[in-house]
Coordinates of C-alpha atoms in Angstrom, one line a residue:
M1 CA 0.0 0.0 0.0
K2 CA 2.8 2.3 0.9
I3 CA 4.6 1.4 -2.3
R4 CA 1.5 2.2 -4.4
N5 CA 1.1 5.6 -2.6
L6 CA 4.8 6.4 -3.2
I7 CA 4.4 5.6 -6.9
A8 CA 1.2 7.7 -7.1
I9 CA 3.0 10.6 -5.5
C10 CA 5.9 10.3 -7.9
V11 CA 3.6 10.3 -10.9
L12 CA 1.8 13.3 -9.6
L13 CA 5.0 15.2 -9.0
T14 CA 6.2 14.3 -12.5
V15 CA 2.9 15.5 -14.1
S16 CA 2.9 18.7 -12.1
A17 CA 6.5 19.4 -13.1
A18 CA 5.7 18.8 -16.7
V19 CA 2.8 21.2 -16.6
A20 CA 4.8 23.8 -14.8
V21 CA 7.6 23.6 -17.5
S22 CA 5.0 23.7 -20.2
C23 CA 3.3 26.9 -18.8
K24 CA 6.7 28.5 -18.1
G25 CA 7.8 27.9 -21.7
K26 CA 4.7 29.1 -23.3
K27 CA 5.5 32.2 -25.4
V28 CA 3.3 35.3 -25.3
E29 CA 2.5 36.6 -28.8
T30 CA 3.9 40.1 -29.0
K31 CA 3.8 42.9 -31.6
P32 CA 6.3 45.7 -32.3
V33 CA 5.4 49.3 -31.8
K34 CA 4.8 51.2 -35.1
G35 CA 6.1 54.6 -36.1
V36 CA 3.9 57.6 -36.8
L37 CA 6.6 59.5 -38.8
E38 CA 6.9 58.0 -42.3
E39 CA 10.1 59.8 -43.4
P40 CA 12.9 62.0 -42.1
V41 CA 11.7 65.4 -40.7
K42 CA 12.9 68.3 -42.8
E43 CA 14.8 70.9 -40.8
G44 CA 13.4 73.8 -42.8
A45 CA 14.9 77.3 -43.3
A46 CA 14.7 80.6 -41.5
S47 CA 12.8 83.4 -43.2
E48 CA 14.5 86.5 -44.6
M49 CA 13.3 88.5 -41.6
V50 CA 14.8 86.1 -39.2
N51 CA 18.1 86.2 -41.0
A52 CA 18.0 90.0 -41.1
T53 CA 17.3 90.1 -37.4
L54 CA 20.2 87.8 -36.6
D55 CA 22.5 89.7 -39.0
R56 CA 22.1 92.8 -36.8
H57 CA 24.2 91.1 -34.1
V58 CA 22.2 92.7 -31.3
L59 CA 21.1 90.4 -28.5
D60 CA 18.2 92.4 -27.2
S61 CA 14.8 91.5 -25.6
N62 CA 13.8 89.6 -28.8
F63 CA 16.2 86.8 -27.7
E64 CA 15.9 84.3 -24.8
N65 CA 19.1 83.2 -23.0
L66 CA 19.2 79.4 -22.8
L67 CA 22.6 78.9 -21.3
L68 CA 25.2 81.1 -19.6
D69 CA 28.1 78.9 -18.5
T70 CA 30.5 81.4 -17.0
V71 CA 33.1 78.7 -16.0
N72 CA 33.5 77.5 -19.6
K73 CA 32.6 80.8 -21.2
V74 CA 29.8 79.4 -23.3
A75 CA 26.4 81.0 -23.9
V76 CA 23.4 80.2 -26.1
W77 CA 20.4 82.4 -27.1
S78 CA 17.3 81.6 -29.1
L79 CA 15.5 84.2 -31.3
V80 CA 11.9 84.5 -30.0
R81 CA 10.6 87.3 -32.3
C82 CA 12.0 89.6 -35.0
D83 CA 10.1 92.6 -33.6
S84 CA 7.1 93.4 -31.4
V85 CA 4.7 91.9 -33.9
T86 CA 6.6 89.3 -35.9
S87 CA 7.4 85.9 -34.6
S88 CA 10.6 84.0 -35.5
D89 CA 8.5 80.9 -36.2
G90 CA 10.9 79.1 -33.8
F91 CA 14.0 79.6 -35.9
G92 CA 17.3 81.1 -34.9
I93 CA 20.1 80.2 -32.5
V94 CA 23.2 82.1 -31.5
V95 CA 26.0 80.3 -29.7
A96 CA 29.2 81.9 -28.3
K97 CA 32.4 80.6 -26.7
E98 CA 34.7 83.1 -25.2
S99 CA 34.8 86.0 -27.7
R100 CA 33.5 84.2 -30.8
A101 CA 29.7 84.1 -31.6
T102 CA 28.1 82.0 -34.3
I103 CA 24.7 82.4 -35.9
L104 CA 22.8 79.1 -36.6
A105 CA 19.7 80.6 -38.3
N106 CA 18.2 77.3 -39.5
I107 CA 18.0 75.5 -36.2
R108 CA 14.3 75.4 -35.3
H109 CA 14.3 75.6 -31.5
G110 CA 10.6 75.9 -31.0
N111 CA 9.3 76.5 -27.5
N112 CA 11.4 75.6 -24.4
P113 CA 14.6 74.4 -26.0
T114 CA 17.5 73.3 -23.7
A115 CA 21.2 73.6 -23.9
R116 CA 24.2 72.3 -21.9
Y117 CA 27.9 72.6 -22.5
D118 CA 29.8 69.2 -22.1
A119 CA 33.3 70.3 -20.9
A120 CA 34.6 66.7 -20.8
N121 CA 33.9 66.2 -24.5
G122 CA 34.2 69.8 -25.6
C123 CA 30.8 70.1 -27.2
L124 CA 27.4 71.8 -26.7
W125 CA 24.2 69.7 -26.5
L126 CA 21.1 71.5 -27.8
T127 CA 17.5 70.3 -28.2
G128 CA 15.4 71.9 -30.9
I129 CA 11.7 71.3 -31.5
P130 CA 10.7 70.8 -35.1
M131 CA 7.2 69.5 -34.3
E132 CA 4.9 70.7 -31.6
G133 CA 1.2 71.2 -31.0
T134 CA -1.7 69.7 -29.2
G135 CA -0.5 66.2 -28.1
V136 CA 2.7 66.5 -30.1
H137 CA 6.1 67.3 -28.7
V138 CA 9.0 66.1 -30.9
E139 CA 12.6 67.1 -30.3
R140 CA 15.7 67.0 -32.4
L141 CA 19.1 66.6 -30.7
Y142 CA 22.1 68.7 -31.9
Q143 CA 25.8 68.3 -30.9
I144 CA 27.7 71.6 -31.6
K145 CA 31.5 71.9 -31.5
F146 CA 33.8 74.9 -31.3
P147 CA 36.9 74.6 -33.5
E148 CA 39.9 76.6 -32.3
N149 CA 39.9 78.7 -35.5
G150 CA 36.5 79.3 -37.0
P151 CA 32.8 79.4 -36.2
A152 CA 30.9 76.8 -34.2
T153 CA 29.6 73.9 -36.3
I154 CA 26.8 71.3 -36.0
A155 CA 28.9 68.1 -35.6
A156 CA 25.9 65.8 -35.5
T157 CA 22.1 65.8 -35.2
I158 CA 19.6 63.0 -34.7
D159 CA 16.5 63.2 -36.9
P160 CA 13.3 62.4 -35.0
Y161 CA 12.4 59.8 -37.6
E162 CA 15.7 57.9 -37.1
M163 CA 15.2 58.0 -33.3
Q164 CA 11.6 56.8 -33.7
Q165 CA 12.7 53.8 -35.7
A166 CA 15.4 52.9 -33.2
L167 CA 12.9 53.1 -30.4
C168 CA 10.4 50.9 -32.2
N169 CA 13.1 48.1 -32.0
Q170 CA 13.3 48.5 -28.2
L171 CA 9.7 47.8 -27.3
K172 CA 7.1 45.1 -27.9
Y173 CA 3.6 44.7 -26.5
S174 CA 0.7 42.3 -26.1
I175 CA -3.0 43.0 -25.4
K176 CA -5.5 40.9 -23.4
G177 CA -8.8 42.5 -22.8
E178 CA -8.1 46.0 -21.6
K179 CA -4.6 45.1 -20.3
I180 CA -1.6 46.3 -22.3
T181 CA 1.6 44.6 -21.4
L182 CA 4.9 46.1 -22.5
Y183 CA 8.2 44.2 -22.9
C184 CA 11.6 46.0 -23.0
G185 CA 14.8 43.9 -23.1
D186 CA 15.3 41.9 -19.9
Q187 CA 13.1 44.2 -17.8
E188 CA 10.1 42.7 -16.1
P189 CA 7.0 43.3 -18.3
V190 CA 4.9 46.3 -17.3
T191 CA 1.1 46.0 -17.6
V192 CA -1.2 49.0 -17.8
T193 CA -5.0 49.1 -18.0
N194 CA -6.7 51.1 -20.7
T195 CA -9.2 53.6 -19.4
V196 CA -10.4 55.0 -22.7
K197 CA -14.0 53.8 -23.2
D198 CA -15.5 55.9 -26.0
M199 CA -13.1 55.1 -28.9
G200 CA -14.1 51.5 -29.7
D201 CA -11.7 48.5 -29.8
F202 CA -8.0 48.7 -30.1
Y203 CA -6.7 49.2 -33.7
D204 CA -4.8 46.2 -35.1
D205 CA -1.6 48.1 -34.6
A206 CA -2.4 49.6 -31.3
L207 CA 0.8 51.2 -30.1
W208 CA 2.7 54.0 -31.9
F209 CA 5.9 56.0 -31.3
G210 CA 6.5 59.4 -33.0
E211 CA 4.5 62.2 -31.3
Q212 CA 6.0 62.3 -27.9
L213 CA 9.8 62.3 -28.0
S214 CA 12.2 64.4 -25.9
Y215 CA 15.8 64.4 -24.6
D216 CA 17.3 64.8 -21.2
I217 CA 20.7 66.5 -21.6
S218 CA 21.1 67.7 -18.0
G219 CA 23.4 65.0 -16.8
E220 CA 26.7 63.4 -17.8
N221 CA 24.9 61.2 -20.3
V222 CA 22.2 62.0 -22.8
Y223 CA 18.9 60.1 -22.6
V224 CA 15.9 60.0 -24.9
H225 CA 12.4 59.7 -23.5
A226 CA 9.4 58.6 -25.6
T227 CA 5.8 57.7 -24.8
P228 CA 3.9 55.3 -27.1
G229 CA 0.3 56.4 -27.9
V230 CA -2.6 54.1 -28.2
S231 CA -4.7 53.9 -31.3
F232 CA -8.4 52.8 -31.5
V233 CA -10.7 52.0 -34.4
T234 CA -12.5 55.2 -33.9
G235 CA -10.6 58.4 -34.8
K236 CA -7.0 59.0 -35.6
V237 CA -5.9 60.6 -32.4
L238 CA -3.4 58.8 -30.2
H239 CA -4.1 58.5 -26.5
Y240 CA -1.3 58.7 -23.9
D241 CA -3.0 59.0 -20.5
D242 CA -2.4 55.3 -19.4
M243 CA 1.0 54.8 -21.0
P244 CA 4.4 54.7 -19.4
T245 CA 7.5 56.3 -20.9
I246 CA 10.5 54.4 -22.3
S247 CA 14.0 55.8 -21.8
A248 CA 17.3 54.9 -23.2
K249 CA 20.9 56.2 -23.1
V250 CA 22.0 57.8 -26.4
T251 CA 25.6 57.4 -27.6
L252 CA 26.8 59.3 -30.7
N253 CA 29.3 57.4 -32.8
A254 CA 32.3 58.8 -34.7
D255 CA 30.5 58.5 -38.0
G256 CA 27.5 60.6 -36.8
S257 CA 25.2 57.6 -36.2
F258 CA 23.9 56.7 -32.8
T259 CA 23.2 53.7 -30.6
L260 CA 20.8 53.1 -27.8
S261 CA 21.5 51.2 -24.6
D262 CA 20.0 50.7 -21.1
A263 CA 16.5 51.0 -22.5
K264 CA 13.8 50.6 -19.8
I265 CA 10.2 51.3 -19.1
E266 CA 9.6 54.0 -16.5
N267 CA 6.6 53.4 -14.2

């Protein structure tokens, strides 16, 4: 009797272990996040009035000071308006290091650009905003260098489209009912609950990058932050209220390309 019980217990444990392995090994069907931007974002060109204002070389109340680094003798200004009634349309940057100033008229800084001088690498980091509006905030990253002899130059820039495509490779998702689960590298999956009730079912491709993209240049390293929007069968507007943000460290390569590392979902 005892032997029979022992055999039964062994069989039960074997079956249980097999079921556990089977469940653990079951793969969840995931989908990649899509990109809203279909092509590179054109940088555009400043108007004749913007160029004329910058050519006056007068840093008056029409400019906003973005950076005044007295230790490294670096300063940055953005042109807000050409006169009391004419906007700059978000174009026009002036950078200065020691006694040399350089006009970068065609950088579209938009609203609330940021700048930081990286003394360790001898470069200036600047964020411009080529796309902004209701529900849309898309930044472009610039690296500006100061040659010993000559004006400052744009050493590298990251097009929002290229960053969007790189971010799409960092994140996958699955949907069950109203639950959206996001997968990023080796990080534990993050699940959020959709609260939008008046837009119908999820669209076949439910998650999209491209309308919320910004950079944090305040620290030793540069980080990109992007929030995927949710698409439904009703309407074309992406919803962001329930979604977390993904961040990743940005490294510029010698050839002007970039790589992402340490990607993670921020709760």
